XYZ file of N, CA and C in Angstrom:
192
model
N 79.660 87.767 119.198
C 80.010 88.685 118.128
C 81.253 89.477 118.559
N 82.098 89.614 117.117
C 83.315 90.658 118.183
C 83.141 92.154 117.501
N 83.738 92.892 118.256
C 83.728 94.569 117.934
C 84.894 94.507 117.631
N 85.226 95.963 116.484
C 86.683 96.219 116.690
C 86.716 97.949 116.563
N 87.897 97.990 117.160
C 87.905 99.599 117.741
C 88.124 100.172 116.264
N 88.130 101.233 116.113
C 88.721 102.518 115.283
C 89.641 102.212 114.435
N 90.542 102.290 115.356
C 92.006 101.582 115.285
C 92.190 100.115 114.623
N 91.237 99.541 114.619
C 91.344 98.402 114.447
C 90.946 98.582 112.995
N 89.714 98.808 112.589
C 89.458 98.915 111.570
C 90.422 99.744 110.229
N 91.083 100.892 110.496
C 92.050 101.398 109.977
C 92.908 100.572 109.825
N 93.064 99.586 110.769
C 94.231 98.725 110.404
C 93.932 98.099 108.756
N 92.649 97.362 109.000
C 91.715 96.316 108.198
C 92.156 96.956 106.760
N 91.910 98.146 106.893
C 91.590 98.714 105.599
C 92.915 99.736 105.092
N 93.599 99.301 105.991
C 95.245 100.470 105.592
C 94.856 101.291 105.453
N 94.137 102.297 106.383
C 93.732 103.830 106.334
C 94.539 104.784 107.635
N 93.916 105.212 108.079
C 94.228 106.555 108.865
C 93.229 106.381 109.818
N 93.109 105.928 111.721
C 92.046 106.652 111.797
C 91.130 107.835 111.670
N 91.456 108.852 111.143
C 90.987 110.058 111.019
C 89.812 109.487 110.095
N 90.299 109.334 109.062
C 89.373 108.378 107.859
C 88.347 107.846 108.449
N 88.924 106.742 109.194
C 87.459 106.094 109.385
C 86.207 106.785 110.294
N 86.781 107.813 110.752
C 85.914 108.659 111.559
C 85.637 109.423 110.758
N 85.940 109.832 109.652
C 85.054 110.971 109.110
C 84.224 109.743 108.006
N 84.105 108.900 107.556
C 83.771 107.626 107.477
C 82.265 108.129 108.423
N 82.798 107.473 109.281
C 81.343 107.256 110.459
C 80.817 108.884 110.321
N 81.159 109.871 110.015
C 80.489 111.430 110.396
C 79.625 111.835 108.697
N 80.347 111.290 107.893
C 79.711 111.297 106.963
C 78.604 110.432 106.351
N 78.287 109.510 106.853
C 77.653 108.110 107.541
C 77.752 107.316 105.753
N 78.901 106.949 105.565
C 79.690 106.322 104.928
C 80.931 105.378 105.297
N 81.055 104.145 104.906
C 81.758 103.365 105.377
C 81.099 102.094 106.172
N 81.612 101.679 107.155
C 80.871 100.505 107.607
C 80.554 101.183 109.078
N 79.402 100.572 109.327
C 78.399 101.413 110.396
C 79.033 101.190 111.759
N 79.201 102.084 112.901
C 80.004 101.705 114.246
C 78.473 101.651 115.232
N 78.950 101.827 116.010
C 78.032 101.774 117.314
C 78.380 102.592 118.607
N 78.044 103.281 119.040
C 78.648 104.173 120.017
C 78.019 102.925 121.885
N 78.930 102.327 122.349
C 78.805 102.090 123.652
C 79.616 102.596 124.460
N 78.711 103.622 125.187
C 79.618 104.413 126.325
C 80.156 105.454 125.644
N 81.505 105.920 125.967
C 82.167 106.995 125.071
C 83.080 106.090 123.638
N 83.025 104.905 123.442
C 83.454 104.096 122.044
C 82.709 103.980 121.008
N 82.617 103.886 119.988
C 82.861 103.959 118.450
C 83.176 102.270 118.403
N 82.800 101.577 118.486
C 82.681 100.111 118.066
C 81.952 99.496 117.058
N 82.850 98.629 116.392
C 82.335 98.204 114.930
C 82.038 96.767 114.462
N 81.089 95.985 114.669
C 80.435 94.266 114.562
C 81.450 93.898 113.480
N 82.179 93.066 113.903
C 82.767 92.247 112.565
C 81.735 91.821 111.338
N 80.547 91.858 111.842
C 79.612 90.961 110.861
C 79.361 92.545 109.648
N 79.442 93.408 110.515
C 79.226 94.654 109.833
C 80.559 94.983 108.479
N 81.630 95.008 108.569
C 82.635 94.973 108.530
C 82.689 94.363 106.663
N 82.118 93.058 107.100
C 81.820 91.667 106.490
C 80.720 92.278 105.152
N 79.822 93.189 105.810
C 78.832 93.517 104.768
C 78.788 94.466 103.990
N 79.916 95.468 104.559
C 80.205 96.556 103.744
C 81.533 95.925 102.621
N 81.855 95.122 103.222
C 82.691 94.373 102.032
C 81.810 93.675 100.813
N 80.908 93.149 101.059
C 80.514 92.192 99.932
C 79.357 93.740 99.102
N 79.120 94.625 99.480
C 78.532 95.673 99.091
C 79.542 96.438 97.735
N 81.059 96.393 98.463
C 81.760 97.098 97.782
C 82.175 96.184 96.506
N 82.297 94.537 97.127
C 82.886 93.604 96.046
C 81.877 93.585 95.055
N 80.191 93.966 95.658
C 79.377 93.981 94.265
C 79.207 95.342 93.496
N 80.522 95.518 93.651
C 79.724 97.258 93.135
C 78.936 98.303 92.829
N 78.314 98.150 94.062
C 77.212 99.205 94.721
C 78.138 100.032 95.168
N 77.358 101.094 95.293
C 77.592 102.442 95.718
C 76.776 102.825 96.349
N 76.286 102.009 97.585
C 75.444 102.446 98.885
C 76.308 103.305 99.823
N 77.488 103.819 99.883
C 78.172 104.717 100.805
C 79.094 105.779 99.713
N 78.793 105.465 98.712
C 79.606 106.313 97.595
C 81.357 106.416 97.441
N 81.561 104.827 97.964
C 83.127 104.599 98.368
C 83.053 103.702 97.110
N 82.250 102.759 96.610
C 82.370 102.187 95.770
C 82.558 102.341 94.137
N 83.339 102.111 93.062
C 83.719 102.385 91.874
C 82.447 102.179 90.968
């Protein structure tokens, strides 16, 4: 399985990391994982908050 950092994910999504961390604090967005002092995020995860948003649910209240 791969992780991707913070950073990485902001990339994914043309955001800000700031975003995606208040994302994770508001526990909205796609779910991370804390190993060690990192914030790491399952691609598979990534994957599921996408098909959540493509069905238009509003399980994180990001969705239309």
């Amino acid at each position: 399985m791969r992780y991707l950092t913070t950073s990485e994910v902001a990339e994914c999504y043309r955001t800000a990391e700031s975003t995606v961390r208040y994302w994770r604090q508001i526990g909205k967005g796609p779910r991370g994982i804390k190993i060690g002092k990192r914030v790491l995020y399952p691609e598979a995860e990534l994957l599921r908050y996408e098909r959540v948003l493509a069905d238009g649910r509003d399980e994180w209240g990001l969705a239309s």
